[in-house]
mmCIF file with all atom_site columns, C-alpha atoms in Angstrom:
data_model
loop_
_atom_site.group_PDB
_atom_site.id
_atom_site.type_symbol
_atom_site.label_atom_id
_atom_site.label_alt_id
_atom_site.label_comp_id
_atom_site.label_asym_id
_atom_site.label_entity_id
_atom_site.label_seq_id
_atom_site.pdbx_PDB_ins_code
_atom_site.Cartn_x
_atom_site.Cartn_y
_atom_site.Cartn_z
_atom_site.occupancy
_atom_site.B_iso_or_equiv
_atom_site.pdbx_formal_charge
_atom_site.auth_seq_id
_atom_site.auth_comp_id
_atom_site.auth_asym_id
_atom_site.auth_atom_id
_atom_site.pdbx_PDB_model_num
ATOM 1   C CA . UNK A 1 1   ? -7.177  -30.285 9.796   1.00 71.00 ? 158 UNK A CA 1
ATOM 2   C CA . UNK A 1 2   ? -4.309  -28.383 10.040  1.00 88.00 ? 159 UNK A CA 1
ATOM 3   C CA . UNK A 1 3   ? -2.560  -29.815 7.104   1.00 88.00 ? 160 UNK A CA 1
ATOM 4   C CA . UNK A 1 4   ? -5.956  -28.948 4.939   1.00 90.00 ? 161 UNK A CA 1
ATOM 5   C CA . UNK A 1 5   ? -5.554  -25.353 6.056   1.00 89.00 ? 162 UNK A CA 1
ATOM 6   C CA . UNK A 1 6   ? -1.555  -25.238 5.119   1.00 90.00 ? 163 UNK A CA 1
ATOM 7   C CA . UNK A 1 7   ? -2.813  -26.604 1.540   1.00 92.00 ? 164 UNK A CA 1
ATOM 8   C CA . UNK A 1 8   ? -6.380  -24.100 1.113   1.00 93.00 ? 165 UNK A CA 1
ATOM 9   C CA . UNK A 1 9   ? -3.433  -21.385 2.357   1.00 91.00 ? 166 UNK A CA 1
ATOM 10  C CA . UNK A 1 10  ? -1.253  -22.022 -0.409  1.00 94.00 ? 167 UNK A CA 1
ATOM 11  C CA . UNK A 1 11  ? -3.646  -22.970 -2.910  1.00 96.00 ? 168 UNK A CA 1
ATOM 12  C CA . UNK A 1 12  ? -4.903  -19.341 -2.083  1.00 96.00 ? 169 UNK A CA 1
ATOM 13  C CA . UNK A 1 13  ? -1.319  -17.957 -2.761  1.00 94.00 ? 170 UNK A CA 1
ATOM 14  C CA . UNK A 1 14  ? -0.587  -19.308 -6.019  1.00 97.00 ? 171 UNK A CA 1
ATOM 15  C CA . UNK A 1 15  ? -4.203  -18.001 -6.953  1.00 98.00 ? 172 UNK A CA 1
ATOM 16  C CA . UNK A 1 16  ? -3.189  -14.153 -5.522  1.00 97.00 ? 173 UNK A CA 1
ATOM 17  C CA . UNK A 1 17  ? 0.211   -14.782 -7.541  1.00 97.00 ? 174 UNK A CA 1
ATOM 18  C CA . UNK A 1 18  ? -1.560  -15.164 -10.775 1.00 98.00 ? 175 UNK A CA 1
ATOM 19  C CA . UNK A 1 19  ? -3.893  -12.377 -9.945  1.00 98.00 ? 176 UNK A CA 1
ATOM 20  C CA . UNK A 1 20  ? -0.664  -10.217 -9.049  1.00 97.00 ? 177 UNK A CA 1
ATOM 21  C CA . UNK A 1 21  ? 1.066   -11.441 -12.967 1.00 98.00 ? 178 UNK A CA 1
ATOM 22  C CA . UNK A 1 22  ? -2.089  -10.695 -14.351 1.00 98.00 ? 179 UNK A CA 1
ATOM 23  C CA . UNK A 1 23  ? -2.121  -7.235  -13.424 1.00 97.00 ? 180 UNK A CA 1
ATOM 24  C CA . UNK A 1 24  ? 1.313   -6.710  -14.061 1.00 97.00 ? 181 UNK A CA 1
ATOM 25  C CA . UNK A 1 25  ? 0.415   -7.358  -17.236 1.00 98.00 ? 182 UNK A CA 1
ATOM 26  C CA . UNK A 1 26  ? -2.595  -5.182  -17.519 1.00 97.00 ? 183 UNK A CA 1
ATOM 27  C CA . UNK A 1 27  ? -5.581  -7.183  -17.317 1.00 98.00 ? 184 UNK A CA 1
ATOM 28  C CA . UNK A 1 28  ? -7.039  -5.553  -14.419 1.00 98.00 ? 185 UNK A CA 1
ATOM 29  C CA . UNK A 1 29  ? -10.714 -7.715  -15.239 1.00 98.00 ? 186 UNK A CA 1
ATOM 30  C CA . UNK A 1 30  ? -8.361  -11.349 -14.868 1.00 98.00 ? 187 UNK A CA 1
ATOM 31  C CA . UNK A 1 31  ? -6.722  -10.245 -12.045 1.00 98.00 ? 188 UNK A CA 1
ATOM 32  C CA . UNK A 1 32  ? -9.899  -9.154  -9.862  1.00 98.00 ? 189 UNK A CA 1
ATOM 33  C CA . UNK A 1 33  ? -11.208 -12.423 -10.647 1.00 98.00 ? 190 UNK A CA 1
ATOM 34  C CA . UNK A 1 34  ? -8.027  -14.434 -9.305  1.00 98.00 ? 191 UNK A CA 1
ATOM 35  C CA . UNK A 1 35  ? -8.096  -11.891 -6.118  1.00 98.00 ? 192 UNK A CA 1
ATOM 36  C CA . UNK A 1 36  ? -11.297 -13.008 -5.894  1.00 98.00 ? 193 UNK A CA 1
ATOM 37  C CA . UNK A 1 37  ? -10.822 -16.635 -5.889  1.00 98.00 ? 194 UNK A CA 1
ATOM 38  C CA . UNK A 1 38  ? -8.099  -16.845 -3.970  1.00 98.00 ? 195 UNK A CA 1
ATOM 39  C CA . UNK A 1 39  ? -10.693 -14.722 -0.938  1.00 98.00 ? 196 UNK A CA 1
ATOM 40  C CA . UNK A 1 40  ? -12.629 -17.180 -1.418  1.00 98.00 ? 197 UNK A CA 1
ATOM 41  C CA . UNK A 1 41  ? -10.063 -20.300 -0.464  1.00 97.00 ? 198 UNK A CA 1
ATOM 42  C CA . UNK A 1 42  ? -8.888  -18.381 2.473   1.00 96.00 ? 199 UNK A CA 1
ATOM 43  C CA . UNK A 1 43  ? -8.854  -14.861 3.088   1.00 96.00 ? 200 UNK A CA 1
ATOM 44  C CA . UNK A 1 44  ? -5.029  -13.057 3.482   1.00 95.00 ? 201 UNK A CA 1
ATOM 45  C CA . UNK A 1 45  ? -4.594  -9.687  3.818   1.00 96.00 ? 202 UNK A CA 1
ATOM 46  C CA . UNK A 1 46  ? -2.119  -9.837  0.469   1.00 96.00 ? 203 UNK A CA 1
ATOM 47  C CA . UNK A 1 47  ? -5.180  -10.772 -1.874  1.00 97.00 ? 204 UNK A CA 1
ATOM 48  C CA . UNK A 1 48  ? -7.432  -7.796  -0.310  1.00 98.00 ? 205 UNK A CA 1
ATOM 49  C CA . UNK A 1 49  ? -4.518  -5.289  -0.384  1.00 98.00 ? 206 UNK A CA 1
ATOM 50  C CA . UNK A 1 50  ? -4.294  -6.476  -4.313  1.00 98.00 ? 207 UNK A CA 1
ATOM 51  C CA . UNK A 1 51  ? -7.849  -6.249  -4.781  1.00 98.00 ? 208 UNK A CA 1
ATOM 52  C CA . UNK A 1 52  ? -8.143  -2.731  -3.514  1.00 98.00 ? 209 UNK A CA 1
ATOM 53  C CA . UNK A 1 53  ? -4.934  -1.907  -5.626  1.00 98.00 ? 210 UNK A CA 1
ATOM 54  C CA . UNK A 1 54  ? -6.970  -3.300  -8.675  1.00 98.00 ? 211 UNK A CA 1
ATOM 55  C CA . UNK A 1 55  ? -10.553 -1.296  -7.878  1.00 98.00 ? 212 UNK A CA 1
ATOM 56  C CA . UNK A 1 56  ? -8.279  1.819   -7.819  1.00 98.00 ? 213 UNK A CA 1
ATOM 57  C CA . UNK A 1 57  ? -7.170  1.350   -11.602 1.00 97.00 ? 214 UNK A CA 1
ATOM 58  C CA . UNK A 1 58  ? -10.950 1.320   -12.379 1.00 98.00 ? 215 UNK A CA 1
ATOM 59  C CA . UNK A 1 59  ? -11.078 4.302   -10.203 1.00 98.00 ? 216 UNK A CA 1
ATOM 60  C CA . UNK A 1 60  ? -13.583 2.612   -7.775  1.00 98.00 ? 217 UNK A CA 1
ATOM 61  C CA . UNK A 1 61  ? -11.486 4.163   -4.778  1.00 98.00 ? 218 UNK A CA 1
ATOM 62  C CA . UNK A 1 62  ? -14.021 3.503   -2.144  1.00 98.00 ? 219 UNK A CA 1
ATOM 63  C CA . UNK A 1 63  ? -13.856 0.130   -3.190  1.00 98.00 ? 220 UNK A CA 1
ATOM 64  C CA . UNK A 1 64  ? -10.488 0.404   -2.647  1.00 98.00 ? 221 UNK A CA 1
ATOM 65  C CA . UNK A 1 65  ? -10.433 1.474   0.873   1.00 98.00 ? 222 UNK A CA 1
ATOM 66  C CA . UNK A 1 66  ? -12.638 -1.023  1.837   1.00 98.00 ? 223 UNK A CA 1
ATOM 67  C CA . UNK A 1 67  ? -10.726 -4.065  0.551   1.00 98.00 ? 224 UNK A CA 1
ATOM 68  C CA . UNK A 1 68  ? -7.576  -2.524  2.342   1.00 98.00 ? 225 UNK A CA 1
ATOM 69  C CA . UNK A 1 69  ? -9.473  -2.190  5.795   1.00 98.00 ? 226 UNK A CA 1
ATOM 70  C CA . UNK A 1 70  ? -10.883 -5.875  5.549   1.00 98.00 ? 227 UNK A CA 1
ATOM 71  C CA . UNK A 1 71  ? -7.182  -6.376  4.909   1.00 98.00 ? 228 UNK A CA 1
ATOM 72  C CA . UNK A 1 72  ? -5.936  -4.928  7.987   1.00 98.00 ? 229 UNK A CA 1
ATOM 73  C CA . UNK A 1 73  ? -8.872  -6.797  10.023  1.00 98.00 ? 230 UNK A CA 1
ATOM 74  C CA . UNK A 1 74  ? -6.879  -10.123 9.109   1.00 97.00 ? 231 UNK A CA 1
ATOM 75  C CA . UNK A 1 75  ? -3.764  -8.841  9.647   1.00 97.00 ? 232 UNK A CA 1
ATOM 76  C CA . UNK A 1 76  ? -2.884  -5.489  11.446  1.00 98.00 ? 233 UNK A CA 1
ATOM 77  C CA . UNK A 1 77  ? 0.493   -5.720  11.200  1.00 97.00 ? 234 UNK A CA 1
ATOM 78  C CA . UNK A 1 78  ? 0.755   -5.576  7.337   1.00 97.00 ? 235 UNK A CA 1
ATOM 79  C CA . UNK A 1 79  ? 1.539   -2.113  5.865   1.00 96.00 ? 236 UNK A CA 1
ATOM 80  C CA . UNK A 1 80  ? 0.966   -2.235  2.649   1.00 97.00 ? 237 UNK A CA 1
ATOM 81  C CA . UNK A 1 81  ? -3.027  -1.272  3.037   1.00 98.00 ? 238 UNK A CA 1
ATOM 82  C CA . UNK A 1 82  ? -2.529  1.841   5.439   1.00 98.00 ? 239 UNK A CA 1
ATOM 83  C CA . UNK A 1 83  ? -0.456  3.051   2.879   1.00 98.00 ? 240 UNK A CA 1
ATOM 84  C CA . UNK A 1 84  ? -2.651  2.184   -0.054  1.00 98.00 ? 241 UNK A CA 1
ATOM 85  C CA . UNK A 1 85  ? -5.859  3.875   1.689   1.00 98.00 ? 242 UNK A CA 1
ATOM 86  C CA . UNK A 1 86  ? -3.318  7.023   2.283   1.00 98.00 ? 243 UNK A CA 1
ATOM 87  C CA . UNK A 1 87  ? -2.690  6.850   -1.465  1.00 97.00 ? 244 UNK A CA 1
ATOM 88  C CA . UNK A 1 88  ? -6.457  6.581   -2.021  1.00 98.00 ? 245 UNK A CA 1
ATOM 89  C CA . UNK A 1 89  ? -7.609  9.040   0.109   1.00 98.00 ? 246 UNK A CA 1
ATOM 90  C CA . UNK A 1 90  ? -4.971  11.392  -1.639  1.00 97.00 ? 247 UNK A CA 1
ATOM 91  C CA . UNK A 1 91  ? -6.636  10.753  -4.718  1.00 97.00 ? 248 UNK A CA 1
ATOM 92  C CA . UNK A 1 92  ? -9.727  12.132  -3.104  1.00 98.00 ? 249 UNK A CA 1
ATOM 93  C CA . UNK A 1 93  ? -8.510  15.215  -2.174  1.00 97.00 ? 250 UNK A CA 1
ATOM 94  C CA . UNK A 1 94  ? -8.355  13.939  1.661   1.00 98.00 ? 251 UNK A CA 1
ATOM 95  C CA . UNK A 1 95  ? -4.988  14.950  2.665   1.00 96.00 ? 252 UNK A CA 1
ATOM 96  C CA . UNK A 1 96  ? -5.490  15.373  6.169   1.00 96.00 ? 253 UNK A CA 1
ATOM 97  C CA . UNK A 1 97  ? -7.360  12.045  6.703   1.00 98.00 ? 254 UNK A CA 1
ATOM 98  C CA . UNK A 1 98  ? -4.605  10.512  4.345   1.00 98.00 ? 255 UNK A CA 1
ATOM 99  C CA . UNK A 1 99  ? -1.706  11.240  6.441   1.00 98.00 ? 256 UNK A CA 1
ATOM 100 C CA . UNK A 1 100 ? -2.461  9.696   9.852   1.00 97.00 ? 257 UNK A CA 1
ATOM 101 C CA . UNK A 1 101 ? -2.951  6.272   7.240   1.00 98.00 ? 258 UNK A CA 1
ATOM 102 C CA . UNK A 1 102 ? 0.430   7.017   6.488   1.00 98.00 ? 259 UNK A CA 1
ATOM 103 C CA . UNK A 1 103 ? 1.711   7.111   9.903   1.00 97.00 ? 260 UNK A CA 1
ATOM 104 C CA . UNK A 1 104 ? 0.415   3.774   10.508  1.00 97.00 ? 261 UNK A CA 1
ATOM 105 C CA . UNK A 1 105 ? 2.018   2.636   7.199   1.00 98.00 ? 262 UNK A CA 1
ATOM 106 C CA . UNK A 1 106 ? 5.774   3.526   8.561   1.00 97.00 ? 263 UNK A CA 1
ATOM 107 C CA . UNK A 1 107 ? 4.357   2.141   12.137  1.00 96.00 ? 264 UNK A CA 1
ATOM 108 C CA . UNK A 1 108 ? 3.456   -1.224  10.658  1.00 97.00 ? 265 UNK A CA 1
ATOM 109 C CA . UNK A 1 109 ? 5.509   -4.219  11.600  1.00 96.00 ? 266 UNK A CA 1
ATOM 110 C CA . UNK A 1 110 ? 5.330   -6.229  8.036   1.00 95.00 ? 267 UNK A CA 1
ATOM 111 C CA . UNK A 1 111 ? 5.691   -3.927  5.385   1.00 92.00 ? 268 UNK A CA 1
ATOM 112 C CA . UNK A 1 112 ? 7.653   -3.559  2.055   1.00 88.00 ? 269 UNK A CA 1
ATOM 113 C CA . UNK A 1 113 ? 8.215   -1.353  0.388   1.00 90.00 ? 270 UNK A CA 1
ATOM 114 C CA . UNK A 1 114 ? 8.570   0.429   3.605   1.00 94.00 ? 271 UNK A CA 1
ATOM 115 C CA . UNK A 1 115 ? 9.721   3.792   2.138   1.00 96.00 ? 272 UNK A CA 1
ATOM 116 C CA . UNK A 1 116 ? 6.414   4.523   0.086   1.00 96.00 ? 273 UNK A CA 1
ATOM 117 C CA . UNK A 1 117 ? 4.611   6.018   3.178   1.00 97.00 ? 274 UNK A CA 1
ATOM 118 C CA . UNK A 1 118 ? 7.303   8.579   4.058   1.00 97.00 ? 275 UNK A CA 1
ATOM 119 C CA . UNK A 1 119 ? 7.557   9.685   0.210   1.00 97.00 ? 276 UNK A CA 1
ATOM 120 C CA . UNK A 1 120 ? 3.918   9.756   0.231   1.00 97.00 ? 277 UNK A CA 1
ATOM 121 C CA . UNK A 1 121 ? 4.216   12.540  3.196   1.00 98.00 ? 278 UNK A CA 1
ATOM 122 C CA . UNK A 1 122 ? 6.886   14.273  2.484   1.00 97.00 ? 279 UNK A CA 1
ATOM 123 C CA . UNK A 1 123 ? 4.740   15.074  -0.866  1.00 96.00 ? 280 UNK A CA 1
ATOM 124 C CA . UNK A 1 124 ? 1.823   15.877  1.241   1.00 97.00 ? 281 UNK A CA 1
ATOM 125 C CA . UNK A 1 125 ? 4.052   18.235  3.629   1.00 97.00 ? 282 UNK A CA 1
ATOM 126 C CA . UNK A 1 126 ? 5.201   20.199  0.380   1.00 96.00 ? 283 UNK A CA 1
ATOM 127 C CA . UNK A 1 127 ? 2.047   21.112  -0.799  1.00 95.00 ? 284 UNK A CA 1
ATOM 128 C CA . UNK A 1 128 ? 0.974   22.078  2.366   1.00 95.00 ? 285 UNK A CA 1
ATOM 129 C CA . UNK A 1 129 ? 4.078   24.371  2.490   1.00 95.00 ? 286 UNK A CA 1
ATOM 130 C CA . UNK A 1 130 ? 5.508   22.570  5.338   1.00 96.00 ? 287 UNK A CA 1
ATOM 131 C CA . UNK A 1 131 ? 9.684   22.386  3.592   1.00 96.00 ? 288 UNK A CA 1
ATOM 132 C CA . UNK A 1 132 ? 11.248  21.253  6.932   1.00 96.00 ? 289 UNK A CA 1
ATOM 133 C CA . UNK A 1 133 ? 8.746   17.914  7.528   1.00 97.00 ? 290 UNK A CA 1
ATOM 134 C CA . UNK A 1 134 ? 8.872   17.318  3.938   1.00 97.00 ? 291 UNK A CA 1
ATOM 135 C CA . UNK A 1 135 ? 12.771  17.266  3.934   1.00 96.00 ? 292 UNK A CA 1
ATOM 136 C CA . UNK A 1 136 ? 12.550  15.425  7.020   1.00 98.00 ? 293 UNK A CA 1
ATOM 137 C CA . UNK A 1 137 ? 10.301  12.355  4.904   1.00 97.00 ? 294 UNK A CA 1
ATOM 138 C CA . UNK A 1 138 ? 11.995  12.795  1.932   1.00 96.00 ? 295 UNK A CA 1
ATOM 139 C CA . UNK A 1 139 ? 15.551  11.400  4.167   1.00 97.00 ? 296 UNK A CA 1
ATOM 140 C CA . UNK A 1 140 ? 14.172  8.886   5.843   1.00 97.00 ? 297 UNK A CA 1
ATOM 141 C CA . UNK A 1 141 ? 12.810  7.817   2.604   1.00 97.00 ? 298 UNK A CA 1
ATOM 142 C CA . UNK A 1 142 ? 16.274  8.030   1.249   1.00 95.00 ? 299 UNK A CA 1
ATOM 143 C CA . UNK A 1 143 ? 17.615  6.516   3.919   1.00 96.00 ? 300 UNK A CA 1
ATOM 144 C CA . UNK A 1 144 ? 15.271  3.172   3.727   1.00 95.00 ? 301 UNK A CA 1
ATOM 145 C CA . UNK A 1 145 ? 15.912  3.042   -0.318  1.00 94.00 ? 302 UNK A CA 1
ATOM 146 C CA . UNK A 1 146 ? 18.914  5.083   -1.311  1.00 93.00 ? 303 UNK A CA 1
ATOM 147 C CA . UNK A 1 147 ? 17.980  3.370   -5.185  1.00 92.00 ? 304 UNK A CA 1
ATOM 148 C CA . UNK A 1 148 ? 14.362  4.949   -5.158  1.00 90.00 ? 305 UNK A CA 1
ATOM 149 C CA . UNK A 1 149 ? 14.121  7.002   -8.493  1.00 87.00 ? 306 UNK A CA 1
ATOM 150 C CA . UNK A 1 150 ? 13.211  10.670  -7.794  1.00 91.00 ? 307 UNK A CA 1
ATOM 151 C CA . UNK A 1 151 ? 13.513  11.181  -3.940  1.00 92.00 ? 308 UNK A CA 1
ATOM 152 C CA . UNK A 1 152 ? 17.087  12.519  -4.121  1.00 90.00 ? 309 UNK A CA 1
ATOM 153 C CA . UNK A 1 153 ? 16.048  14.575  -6.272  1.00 91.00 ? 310 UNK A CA 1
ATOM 154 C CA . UNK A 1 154 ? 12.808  16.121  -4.876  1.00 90.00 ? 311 UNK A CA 1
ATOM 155 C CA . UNK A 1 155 ? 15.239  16.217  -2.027  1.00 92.00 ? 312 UNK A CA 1
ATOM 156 C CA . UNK A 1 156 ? 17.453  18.389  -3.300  1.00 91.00 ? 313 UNK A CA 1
ATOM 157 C CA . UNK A 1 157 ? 14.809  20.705  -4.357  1.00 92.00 ? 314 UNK A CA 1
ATOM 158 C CA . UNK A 1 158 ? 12.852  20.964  -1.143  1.00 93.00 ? 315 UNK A CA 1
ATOM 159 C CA . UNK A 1 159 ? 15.928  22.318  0.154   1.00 92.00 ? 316 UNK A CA 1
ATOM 160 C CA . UNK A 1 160 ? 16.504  24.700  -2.763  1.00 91.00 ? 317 UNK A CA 1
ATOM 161 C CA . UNK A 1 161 ? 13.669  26.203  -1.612  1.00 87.00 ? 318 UNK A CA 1
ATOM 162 C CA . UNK A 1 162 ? 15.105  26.975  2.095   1.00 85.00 ? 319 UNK A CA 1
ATOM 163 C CA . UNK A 1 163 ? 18.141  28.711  1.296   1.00 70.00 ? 320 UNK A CA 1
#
């Protein structure tokens, strides 16, 4: 039994794999139906994460949320889908309800990449007017991927703005 579940496990893998290539390569349509599938073999919260993350380019962001909270149900501890509902909820013009998603996000114990949730904030912060807590996201973004395009910068100009 338990060597059927390693195989239906991996078998569902390699399925969420070609669903993740597909949309890589922009077939949004393929890659739903490879998501799909590989829910179907056995459930992981990867191939629900990717499935939301798919509904949101067809702007079907309650969709979205949904596939990233049955993601969460099967495993808690992966990240990715607090911050993807953040980033969906932003999207929807629910800012407030977006950010304590993101504070799970940077809580979460599997999670990469584990910067998105503070840059995520620290964007929120600065349109809220709050410089200080968005400089203070912005670093420990930095901090966590020193490589990230853009958050030096947006650091540097957050505290423009306090001097």
């Amino acid at each position: 039994m338990e060597l059927e579940r390693l195989f239906m496990r991996r078998r569902a893998l390699a399925l969420w794999q070609e669903g993740q290539r597909l949309q890589l390569d922009g077939d949004i349509i393929g890659a739903i139906e490879f998501y799909g599938q590989s829910i179907a073999v056995c459930p992981t919260a990867e191939a629900h994460t990717c499935l939301g993350w798919a509904f949101s380019f067809q702007d079907r962001l309650d969709d979205a949320i949904a596939e990233c909270k049955r993601a969460i149900e099967i495993d808690p501890h992966f990240g990715n889908p607090y911050n993807d509902i953040g980033s969906y909820l932003i999207a929807q013009g629910k800012s407030s309800e977006a950010m304590r998603w993101l504070e799970r996000a940077k809580r979460a114990a599997r999670y990469e990449p584990r910067h998105y949730p503070y840059i995520n904030l620290g964007r929120l912060y600065a349109a809220r007017g709050k410089i200080r807590r968005a400089i203070k996201e912005f670093e420990a973004a930095l901090r966590l991927a020193p490589e990230e395009p853009g958050v030096a910068a947006a650091l540097s100009a957050l505290k423009q703005r306090i001097n």
